[in-house]
Each structure stands twice: as structure tokens, then as C-alpha cells.
N, CA, C and O atoms as a DFTB+ gen file, in Angstrom:
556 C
 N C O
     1  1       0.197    -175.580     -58.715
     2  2       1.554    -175.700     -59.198
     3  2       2.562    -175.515     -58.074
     4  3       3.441    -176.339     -57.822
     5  1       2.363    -174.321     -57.386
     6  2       3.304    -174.591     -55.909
     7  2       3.151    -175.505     -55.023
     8  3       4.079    -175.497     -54.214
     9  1       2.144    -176.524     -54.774
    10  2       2.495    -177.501     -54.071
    11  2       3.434    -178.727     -54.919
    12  3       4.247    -179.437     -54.326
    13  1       3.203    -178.810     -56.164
    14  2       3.856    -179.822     -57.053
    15  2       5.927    -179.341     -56.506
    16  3       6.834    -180.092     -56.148
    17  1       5.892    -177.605     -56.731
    18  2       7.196    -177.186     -56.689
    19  2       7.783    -177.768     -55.339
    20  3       8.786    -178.474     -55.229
    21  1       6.958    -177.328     -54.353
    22  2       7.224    -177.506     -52.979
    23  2       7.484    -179.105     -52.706
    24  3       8.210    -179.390     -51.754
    25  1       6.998    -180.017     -53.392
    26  2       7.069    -182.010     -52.968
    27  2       8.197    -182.143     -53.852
    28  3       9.118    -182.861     -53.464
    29  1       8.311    -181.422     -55.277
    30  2       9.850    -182.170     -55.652
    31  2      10.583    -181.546     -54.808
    32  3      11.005    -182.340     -53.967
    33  1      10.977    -180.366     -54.615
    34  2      11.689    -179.649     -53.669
    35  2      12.028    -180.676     -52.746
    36  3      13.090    -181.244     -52.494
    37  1      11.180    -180.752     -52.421
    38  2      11.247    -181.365     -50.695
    39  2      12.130    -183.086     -50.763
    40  3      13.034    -183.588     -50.095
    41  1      11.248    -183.583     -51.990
    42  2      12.109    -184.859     -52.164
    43  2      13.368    -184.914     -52.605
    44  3      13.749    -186.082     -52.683
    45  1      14.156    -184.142     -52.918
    46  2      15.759    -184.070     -53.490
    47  2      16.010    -183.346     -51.862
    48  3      16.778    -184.050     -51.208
    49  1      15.661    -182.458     -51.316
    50  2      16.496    -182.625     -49.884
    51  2      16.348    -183.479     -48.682
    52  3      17.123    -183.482     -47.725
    53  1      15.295    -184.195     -48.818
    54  2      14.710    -185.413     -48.084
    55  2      15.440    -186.671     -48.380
    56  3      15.449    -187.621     -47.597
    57  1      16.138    -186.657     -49.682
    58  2      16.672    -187.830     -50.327
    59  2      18.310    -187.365     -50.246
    60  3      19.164    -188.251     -50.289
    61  1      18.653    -186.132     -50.144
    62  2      20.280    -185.868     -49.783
    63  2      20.399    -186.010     -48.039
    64  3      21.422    -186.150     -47.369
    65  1      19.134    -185.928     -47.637
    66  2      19.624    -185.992     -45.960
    67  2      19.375    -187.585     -45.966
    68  3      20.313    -188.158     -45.413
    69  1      18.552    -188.308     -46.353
    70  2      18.922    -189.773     -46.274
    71  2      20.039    -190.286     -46.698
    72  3      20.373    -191.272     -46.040
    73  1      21.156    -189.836     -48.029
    74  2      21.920    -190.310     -48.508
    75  2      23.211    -190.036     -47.817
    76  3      24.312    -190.560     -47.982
    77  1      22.710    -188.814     -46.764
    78  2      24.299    -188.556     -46.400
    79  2      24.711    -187.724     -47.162
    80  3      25.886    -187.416     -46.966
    81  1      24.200    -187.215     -47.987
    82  2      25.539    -186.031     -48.977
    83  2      25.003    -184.780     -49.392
    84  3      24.045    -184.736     -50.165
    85  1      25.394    -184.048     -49.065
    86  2      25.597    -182.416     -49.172
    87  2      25.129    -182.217     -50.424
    88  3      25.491    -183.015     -51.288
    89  1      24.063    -180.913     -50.851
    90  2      23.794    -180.398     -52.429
    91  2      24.951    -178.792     -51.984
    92  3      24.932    -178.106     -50.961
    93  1      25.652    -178.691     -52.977
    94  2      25.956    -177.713     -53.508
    95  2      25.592    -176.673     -54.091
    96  3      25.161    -176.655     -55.244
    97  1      25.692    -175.945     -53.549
    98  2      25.124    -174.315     -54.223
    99  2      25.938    -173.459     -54.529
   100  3      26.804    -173.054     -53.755
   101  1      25.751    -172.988     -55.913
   102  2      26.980    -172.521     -56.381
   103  2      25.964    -171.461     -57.435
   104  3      24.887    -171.748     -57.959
   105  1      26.541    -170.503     -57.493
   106  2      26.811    -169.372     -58.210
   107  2      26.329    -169.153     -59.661
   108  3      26.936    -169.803     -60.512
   109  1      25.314    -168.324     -60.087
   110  2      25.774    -168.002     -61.601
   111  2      25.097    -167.324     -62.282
   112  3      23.900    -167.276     -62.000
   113  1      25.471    -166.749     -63.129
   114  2      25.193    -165.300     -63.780
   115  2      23.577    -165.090     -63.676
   116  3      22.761    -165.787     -64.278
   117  1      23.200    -163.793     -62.634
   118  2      21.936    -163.464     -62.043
   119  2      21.207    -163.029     -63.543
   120  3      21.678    -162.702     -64.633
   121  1      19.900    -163.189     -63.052
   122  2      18.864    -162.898     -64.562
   123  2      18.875    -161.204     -65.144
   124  3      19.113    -160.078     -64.706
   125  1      18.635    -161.583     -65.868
   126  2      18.820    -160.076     -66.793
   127  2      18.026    -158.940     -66.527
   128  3      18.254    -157.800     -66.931
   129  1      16.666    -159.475     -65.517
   130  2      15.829    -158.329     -64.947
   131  2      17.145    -157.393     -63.645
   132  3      17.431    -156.209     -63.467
   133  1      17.506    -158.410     -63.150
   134  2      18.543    -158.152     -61.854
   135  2      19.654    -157.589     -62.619
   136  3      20.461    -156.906     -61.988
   137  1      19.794    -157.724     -63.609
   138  2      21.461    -157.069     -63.822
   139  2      20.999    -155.891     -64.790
   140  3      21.843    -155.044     -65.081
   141  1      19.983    -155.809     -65.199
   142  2      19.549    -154.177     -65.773
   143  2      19.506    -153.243     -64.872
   144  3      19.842    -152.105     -65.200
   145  1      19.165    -153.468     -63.796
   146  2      18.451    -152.656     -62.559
   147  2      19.297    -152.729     -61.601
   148  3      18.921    -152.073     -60.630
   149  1      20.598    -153.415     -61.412
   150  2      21.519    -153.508     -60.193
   151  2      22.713    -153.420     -60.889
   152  3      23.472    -152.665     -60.281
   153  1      23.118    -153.782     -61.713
   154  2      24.590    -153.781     -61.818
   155  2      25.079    -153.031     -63.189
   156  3      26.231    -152.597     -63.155
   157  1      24.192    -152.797     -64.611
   158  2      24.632    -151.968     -65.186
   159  2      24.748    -149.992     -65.087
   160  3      23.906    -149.192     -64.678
   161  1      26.022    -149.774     -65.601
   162  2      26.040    -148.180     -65.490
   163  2      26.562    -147.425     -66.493
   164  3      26.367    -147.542     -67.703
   165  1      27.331    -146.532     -65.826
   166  2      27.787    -145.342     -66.464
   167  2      29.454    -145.928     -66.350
   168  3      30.409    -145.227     -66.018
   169  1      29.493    -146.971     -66.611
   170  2      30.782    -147.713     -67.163
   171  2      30.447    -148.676     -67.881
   172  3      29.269    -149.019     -67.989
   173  1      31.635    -149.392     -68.613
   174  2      31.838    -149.981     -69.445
   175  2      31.032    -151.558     -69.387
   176  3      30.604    -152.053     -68.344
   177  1      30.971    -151.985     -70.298
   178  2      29.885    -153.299     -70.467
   179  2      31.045    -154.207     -69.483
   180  3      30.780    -154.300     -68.284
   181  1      31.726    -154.559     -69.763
   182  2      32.478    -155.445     -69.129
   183  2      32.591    -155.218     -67.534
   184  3      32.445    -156.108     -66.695
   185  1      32.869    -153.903     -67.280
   186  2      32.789    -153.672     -65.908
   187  2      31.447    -154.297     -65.308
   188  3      31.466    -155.061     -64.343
   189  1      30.016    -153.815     -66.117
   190  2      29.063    -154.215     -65.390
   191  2      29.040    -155.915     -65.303
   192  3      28.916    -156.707     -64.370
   193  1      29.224    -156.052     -66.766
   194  2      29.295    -157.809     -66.278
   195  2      30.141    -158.602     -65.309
   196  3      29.699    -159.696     -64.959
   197  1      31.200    -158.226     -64.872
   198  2      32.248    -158.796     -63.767
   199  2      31.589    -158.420     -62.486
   200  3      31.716    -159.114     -61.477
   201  1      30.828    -157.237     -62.523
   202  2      30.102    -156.993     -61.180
   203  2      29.335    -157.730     -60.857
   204  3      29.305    -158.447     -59.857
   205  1      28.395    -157.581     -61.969
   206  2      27.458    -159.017     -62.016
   207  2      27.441    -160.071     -61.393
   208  3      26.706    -160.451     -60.483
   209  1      28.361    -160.593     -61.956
   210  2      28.879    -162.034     -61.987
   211  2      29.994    -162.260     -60.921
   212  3      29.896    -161.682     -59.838
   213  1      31.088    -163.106     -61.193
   214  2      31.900    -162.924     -59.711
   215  2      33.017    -162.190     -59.448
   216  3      34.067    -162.652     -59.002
   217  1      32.731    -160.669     -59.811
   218  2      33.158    -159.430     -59.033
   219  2      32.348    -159.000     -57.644
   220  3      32.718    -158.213     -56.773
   221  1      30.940    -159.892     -57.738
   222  2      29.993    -159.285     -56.593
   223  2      28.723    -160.018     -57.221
   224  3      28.534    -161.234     -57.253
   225  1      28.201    -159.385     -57.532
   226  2      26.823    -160.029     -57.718
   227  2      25.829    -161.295     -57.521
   228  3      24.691    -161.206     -57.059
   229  1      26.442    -162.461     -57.943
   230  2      26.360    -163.682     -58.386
   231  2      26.670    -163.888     -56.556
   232  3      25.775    -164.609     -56.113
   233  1      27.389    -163.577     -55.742
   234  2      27.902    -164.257     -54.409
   235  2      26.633    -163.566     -53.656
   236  3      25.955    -164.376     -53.023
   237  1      26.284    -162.499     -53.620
   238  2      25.010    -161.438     -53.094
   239  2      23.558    -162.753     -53.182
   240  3      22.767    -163.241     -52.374
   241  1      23.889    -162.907     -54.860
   242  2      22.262    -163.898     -55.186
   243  2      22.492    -165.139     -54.642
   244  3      21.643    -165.441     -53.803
   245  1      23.370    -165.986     -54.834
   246  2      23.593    -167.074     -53.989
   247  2      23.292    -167.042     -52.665
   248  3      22.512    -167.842     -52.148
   249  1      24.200    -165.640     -51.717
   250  2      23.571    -165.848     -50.115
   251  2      22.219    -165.754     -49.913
   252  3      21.522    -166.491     -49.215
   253  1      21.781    -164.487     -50.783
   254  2      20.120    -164.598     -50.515
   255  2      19.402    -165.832     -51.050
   256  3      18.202    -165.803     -50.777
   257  1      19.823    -167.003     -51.794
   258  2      18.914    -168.346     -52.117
   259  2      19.413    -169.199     -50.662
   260  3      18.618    -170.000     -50.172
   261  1      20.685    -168.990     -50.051
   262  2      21.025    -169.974     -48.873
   263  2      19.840    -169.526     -47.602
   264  3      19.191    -170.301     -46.900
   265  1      19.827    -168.297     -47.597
   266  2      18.743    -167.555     -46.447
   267  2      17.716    -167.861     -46.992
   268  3      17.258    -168.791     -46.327
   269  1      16.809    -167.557     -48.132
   270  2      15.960    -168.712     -48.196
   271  2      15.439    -169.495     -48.091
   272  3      14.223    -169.688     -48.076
   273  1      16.793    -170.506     -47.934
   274  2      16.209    -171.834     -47.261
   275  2      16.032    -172.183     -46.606
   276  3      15.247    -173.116     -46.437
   277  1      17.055    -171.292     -45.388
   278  2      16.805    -171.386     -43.662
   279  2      15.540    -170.864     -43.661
   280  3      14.579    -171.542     -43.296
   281  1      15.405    -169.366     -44.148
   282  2      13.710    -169.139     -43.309
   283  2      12.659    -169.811     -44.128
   284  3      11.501    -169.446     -43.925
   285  1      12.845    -170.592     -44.883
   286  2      11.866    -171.585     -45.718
   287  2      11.726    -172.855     -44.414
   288  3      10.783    -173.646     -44.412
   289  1      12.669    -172.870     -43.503
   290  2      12.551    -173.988     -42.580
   291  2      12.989    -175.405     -43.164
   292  3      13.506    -176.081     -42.274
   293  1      12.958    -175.783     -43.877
   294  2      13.732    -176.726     -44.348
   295  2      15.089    -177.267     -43.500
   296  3      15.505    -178.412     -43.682
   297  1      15.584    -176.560     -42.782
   298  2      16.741    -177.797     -41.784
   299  2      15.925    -177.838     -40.974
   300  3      16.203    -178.989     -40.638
   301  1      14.948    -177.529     -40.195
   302  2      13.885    -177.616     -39.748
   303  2      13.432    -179.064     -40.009
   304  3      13.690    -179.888     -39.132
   305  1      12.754    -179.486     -41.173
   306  2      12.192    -180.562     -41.489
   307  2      13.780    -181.721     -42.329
   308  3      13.783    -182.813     -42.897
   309  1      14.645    -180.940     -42.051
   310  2      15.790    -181.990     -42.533
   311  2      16.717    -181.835     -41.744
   312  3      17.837    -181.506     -42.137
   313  1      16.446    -182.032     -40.554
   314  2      17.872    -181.353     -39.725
   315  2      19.242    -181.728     -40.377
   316  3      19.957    -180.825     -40.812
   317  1      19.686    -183.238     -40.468
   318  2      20.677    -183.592     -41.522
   319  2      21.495    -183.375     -42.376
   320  3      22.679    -183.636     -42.590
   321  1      20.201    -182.537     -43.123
   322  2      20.654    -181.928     -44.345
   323  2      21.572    -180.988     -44.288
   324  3      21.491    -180.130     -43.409
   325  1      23.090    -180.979     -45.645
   326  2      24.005    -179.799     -45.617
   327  2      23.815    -179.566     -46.887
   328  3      23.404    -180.308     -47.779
   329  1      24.266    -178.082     -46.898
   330  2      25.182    -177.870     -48.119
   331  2      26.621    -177.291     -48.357
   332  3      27.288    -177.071     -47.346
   333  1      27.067    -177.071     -49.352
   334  2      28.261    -176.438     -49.593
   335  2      28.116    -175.359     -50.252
   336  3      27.455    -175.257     -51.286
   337  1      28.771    -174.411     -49.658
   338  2      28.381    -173.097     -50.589
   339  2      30.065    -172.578     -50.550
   340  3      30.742    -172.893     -49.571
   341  1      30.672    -171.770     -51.677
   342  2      31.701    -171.475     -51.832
   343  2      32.041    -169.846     -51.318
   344  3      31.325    -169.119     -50.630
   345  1      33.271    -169.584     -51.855
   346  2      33.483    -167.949     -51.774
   347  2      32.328    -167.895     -50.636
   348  3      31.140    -167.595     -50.752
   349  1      33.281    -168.393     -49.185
   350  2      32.860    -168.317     -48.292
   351  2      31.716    -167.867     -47.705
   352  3      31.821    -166.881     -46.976
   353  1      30.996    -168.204     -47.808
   354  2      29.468    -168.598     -48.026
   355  2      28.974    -167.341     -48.688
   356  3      27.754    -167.182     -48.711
   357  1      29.818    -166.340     -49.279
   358  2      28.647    -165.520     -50.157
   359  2      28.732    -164.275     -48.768
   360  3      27.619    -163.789     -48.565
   361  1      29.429    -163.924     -48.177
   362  2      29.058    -162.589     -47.491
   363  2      28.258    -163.140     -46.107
   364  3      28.018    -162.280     -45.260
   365  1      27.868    -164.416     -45.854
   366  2      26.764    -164.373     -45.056
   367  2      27.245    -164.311     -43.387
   368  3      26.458    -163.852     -42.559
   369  1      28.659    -164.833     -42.963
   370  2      29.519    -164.482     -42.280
   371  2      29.648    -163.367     -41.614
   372  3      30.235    -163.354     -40.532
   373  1      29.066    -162.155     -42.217
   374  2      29.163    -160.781     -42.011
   375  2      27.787    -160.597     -40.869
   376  3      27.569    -160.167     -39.736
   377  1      27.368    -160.968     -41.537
   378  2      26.041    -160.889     -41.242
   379  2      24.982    -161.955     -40.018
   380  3      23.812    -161.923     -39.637
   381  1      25.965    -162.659     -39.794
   382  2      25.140    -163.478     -38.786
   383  2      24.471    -162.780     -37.667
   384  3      23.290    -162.439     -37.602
   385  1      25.183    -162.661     -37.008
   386  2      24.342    -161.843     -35.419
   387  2      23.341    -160.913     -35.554
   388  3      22.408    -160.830     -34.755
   389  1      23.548    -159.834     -37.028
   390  2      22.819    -158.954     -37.356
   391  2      21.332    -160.148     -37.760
   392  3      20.194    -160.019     -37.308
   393  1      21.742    -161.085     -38.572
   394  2      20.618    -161.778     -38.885
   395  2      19.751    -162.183     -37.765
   396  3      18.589    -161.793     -37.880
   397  1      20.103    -163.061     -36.417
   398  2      20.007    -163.397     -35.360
   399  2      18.966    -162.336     -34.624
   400  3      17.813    -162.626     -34.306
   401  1      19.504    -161.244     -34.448
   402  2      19.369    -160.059     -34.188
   403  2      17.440    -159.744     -34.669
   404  3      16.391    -159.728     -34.025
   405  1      17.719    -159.594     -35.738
   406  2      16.729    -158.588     -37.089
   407  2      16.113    -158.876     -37.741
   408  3      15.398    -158.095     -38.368
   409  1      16.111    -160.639     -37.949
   410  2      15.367    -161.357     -38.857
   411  2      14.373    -161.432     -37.530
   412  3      14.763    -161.535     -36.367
   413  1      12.921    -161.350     -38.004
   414  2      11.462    -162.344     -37.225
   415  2      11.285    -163.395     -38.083
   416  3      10.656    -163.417     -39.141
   417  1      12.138    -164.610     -37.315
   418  2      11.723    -166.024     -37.565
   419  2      11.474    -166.890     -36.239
   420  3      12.114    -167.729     -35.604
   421  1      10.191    -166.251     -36.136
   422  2      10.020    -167.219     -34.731
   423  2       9.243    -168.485     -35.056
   424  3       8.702    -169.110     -34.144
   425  1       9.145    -169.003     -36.684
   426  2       8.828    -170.161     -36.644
   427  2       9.870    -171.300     -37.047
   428  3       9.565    -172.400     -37.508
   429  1      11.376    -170.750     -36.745
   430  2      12.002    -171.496     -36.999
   431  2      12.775    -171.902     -35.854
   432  3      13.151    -171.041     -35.059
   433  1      13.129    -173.450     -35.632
   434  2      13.184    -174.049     -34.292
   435  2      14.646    -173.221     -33.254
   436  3      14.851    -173.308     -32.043
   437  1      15.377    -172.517     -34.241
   438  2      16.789    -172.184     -34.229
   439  2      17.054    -170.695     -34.470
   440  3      16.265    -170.158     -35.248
   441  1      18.056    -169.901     -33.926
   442  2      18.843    -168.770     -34.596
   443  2      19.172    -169.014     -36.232
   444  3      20.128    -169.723     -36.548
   445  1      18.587    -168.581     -36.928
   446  2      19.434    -168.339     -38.279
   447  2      20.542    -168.681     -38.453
   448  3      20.754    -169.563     -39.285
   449  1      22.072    -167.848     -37.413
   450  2      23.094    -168.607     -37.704
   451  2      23.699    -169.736     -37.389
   452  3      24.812    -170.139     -37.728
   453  1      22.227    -170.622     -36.159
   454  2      22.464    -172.094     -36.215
   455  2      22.458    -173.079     -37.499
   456  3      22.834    -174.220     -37.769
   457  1      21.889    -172.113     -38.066
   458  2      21.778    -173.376     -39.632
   459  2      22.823    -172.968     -40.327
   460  3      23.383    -173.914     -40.881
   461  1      23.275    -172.019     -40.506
   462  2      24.472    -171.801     -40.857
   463  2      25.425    -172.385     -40.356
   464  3      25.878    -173.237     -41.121
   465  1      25.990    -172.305     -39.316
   466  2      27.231    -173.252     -38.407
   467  2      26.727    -174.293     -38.118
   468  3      27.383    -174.742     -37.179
   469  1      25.707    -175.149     -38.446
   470  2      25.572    -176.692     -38.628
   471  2      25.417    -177.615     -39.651
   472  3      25.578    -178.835     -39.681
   473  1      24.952    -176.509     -40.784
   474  2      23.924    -177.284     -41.827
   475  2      24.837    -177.000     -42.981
   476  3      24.685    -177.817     -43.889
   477  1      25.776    -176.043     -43.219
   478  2      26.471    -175.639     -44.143
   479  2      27.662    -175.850     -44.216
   480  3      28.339    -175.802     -43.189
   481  1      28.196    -176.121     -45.365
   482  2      29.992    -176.737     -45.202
   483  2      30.571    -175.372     -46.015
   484  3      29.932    -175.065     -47.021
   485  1      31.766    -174.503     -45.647
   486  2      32.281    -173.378     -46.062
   487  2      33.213    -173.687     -47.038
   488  3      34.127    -174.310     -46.499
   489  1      33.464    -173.498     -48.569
   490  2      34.733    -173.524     -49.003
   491  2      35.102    -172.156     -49.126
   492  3      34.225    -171.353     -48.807
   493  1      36.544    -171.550     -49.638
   494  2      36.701    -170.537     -49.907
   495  2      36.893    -170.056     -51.635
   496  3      36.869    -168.943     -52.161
   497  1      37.113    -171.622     -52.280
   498  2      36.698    -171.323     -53.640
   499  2      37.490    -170.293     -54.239
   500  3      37.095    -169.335     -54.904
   501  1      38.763    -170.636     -53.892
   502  2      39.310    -169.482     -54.696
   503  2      39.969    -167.991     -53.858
   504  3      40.932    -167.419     -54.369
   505  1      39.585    -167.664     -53.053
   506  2      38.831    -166.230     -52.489
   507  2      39.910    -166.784     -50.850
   508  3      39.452    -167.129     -49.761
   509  1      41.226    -166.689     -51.222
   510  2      42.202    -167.347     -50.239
   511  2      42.640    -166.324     -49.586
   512  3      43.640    -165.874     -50.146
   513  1      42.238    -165.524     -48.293
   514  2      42.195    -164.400     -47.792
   515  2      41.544    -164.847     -46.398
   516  3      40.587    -165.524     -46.022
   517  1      42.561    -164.118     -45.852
   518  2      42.517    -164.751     -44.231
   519  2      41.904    -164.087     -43.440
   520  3      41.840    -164.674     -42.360
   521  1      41.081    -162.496     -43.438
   522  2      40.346    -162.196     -42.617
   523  2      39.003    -163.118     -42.996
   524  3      38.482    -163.460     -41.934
   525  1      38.319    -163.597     -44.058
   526  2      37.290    -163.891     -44.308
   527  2      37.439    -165.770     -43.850
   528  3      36.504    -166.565     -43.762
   529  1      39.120    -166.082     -43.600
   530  2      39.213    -167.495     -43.110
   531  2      38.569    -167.465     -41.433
   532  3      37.684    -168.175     -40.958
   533  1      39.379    -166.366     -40.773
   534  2      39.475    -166.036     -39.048
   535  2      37.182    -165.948     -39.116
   536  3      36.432    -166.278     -38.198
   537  1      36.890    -165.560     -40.115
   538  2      35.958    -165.046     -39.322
   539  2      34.850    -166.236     -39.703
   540  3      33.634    -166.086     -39.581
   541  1      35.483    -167.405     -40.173
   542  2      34.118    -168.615     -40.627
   543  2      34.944    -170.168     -39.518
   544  3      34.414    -171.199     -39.103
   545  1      36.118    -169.741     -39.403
   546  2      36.860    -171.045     -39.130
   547  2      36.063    -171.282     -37.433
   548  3      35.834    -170.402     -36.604
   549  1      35.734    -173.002     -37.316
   550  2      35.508    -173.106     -36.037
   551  2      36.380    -172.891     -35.053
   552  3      37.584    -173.142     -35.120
   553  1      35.641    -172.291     -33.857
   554  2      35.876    -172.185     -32.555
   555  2      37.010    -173.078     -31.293
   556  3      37.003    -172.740     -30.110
């Protein structure tokens, strides 16, 4: 069954880097194992759900599916390939050099935050705040 997952996989980003066009990755309410165990508390239901979701949560699970895909290697086998990820890429900005740094991916052809600053298109989605503009905007 994981090789079946792994060939469609592969053919929808094999077929967006032939077409020229970016898949989008976007956000949305994390599974209920993850939000029992991370985000509900000793506050109110609503509080936990906005945490959840996009108070925090939901941008956390998104960056970790974008890292994913880099150390899955995939721009690797699609150099081409982009995506768009919003609410500035999810925190991952923060974190580059540390990634660079700390991640062991020595089977991937690149630094981590090369696939990031090549392979990824930034919106801010809302989230219109200028230290998080200064620190994604090119060079």
C-alpha cells in the first residue's frame, strides 16, 4: 500500500512541475488525536479551538507537512516544483539556519532552507505584519 501512496504522490507533483503551477498548501483544523493532547485545557472550549486552529496550531501542522516534503526529497526529484504556503510559511522563517544547522539530511542534494527560498512561494494571508515581511522578503 505505501508504494501505491508513494506513485500517486509522486504523479500529482511530477505533473505540477510539468505544468508549471504551484500546489498549495494550506491549513486546517489538526485531527482530534492532536488537539486532545496539544491544545485542549484548563480554559474554555473556544479558547482551545482558536489555538487549534488559526490562533496557532493549524500553521505549526502545516510547517511540519512543508518539512516533510523537503526531507522526503521530493524537490530533489522535482527540482521545478513549488508551492504556496500562506501565513508566511507557517513559522518556518524562524527556523531556517537552525534547520540548516540541526537537521541530518545528508541525503538531500541541498540545505533545507534551499528548498525553502527556491521551491516555495510566501503569502502572508492575512497575517500583514512587517517583522515577519523583513524576515521572508528577498535579498
Amino acid at each position: 500500500m505505501a508504494f501505491l501512496i508513494k506513485t500517486n504522490t509522486d504523479i500529482i507533483f511530477k505533473t505540477a512541475e510539468n505544468l508549471d503551477v504551484p500546489i498549495y498548501l494550506h491549513p486546517a483544523p489538526v485531527n482530534s488525536d492532536i488537539y486532545q493532547s496539544y491544545y485542549k485545557g484548563n480554559y474554555p472550549e473556544v479558547t482551545a479551538a482558536t489555538f487549534a486552529c488559526f490562533g496557532y496550531g493549524w500553521h505549526i501542522d502545516v510547517g511540519i507537512h512543508a518539512i516533510h516534503l523537503v526531507l522526503s526529497g521530493i524537490f530533489d526529484r522535482y527540482p521545478k516544483l513549488n508551492m504556496i504556503i500562506g501565513h508566511w510559511v507557517s513559522f518556518i522563517p524562524f527556523f531556517l539556519e537552525r534547520m540548516d544547522e540541526a537537521l541530518f539530511a545528508e541525503h538531500l542534494n541541498h540545505p533545507v532552507s534551499y528548498y525553502f527560498k527556491n521551491n516555495f512561494y510566501i503569502t502572508p494571508s492575512g497575517m500583514l505584519t512587517k517583522p515577519q515581511f523583513d524576515l521572508v522578503k528577498k535579498k
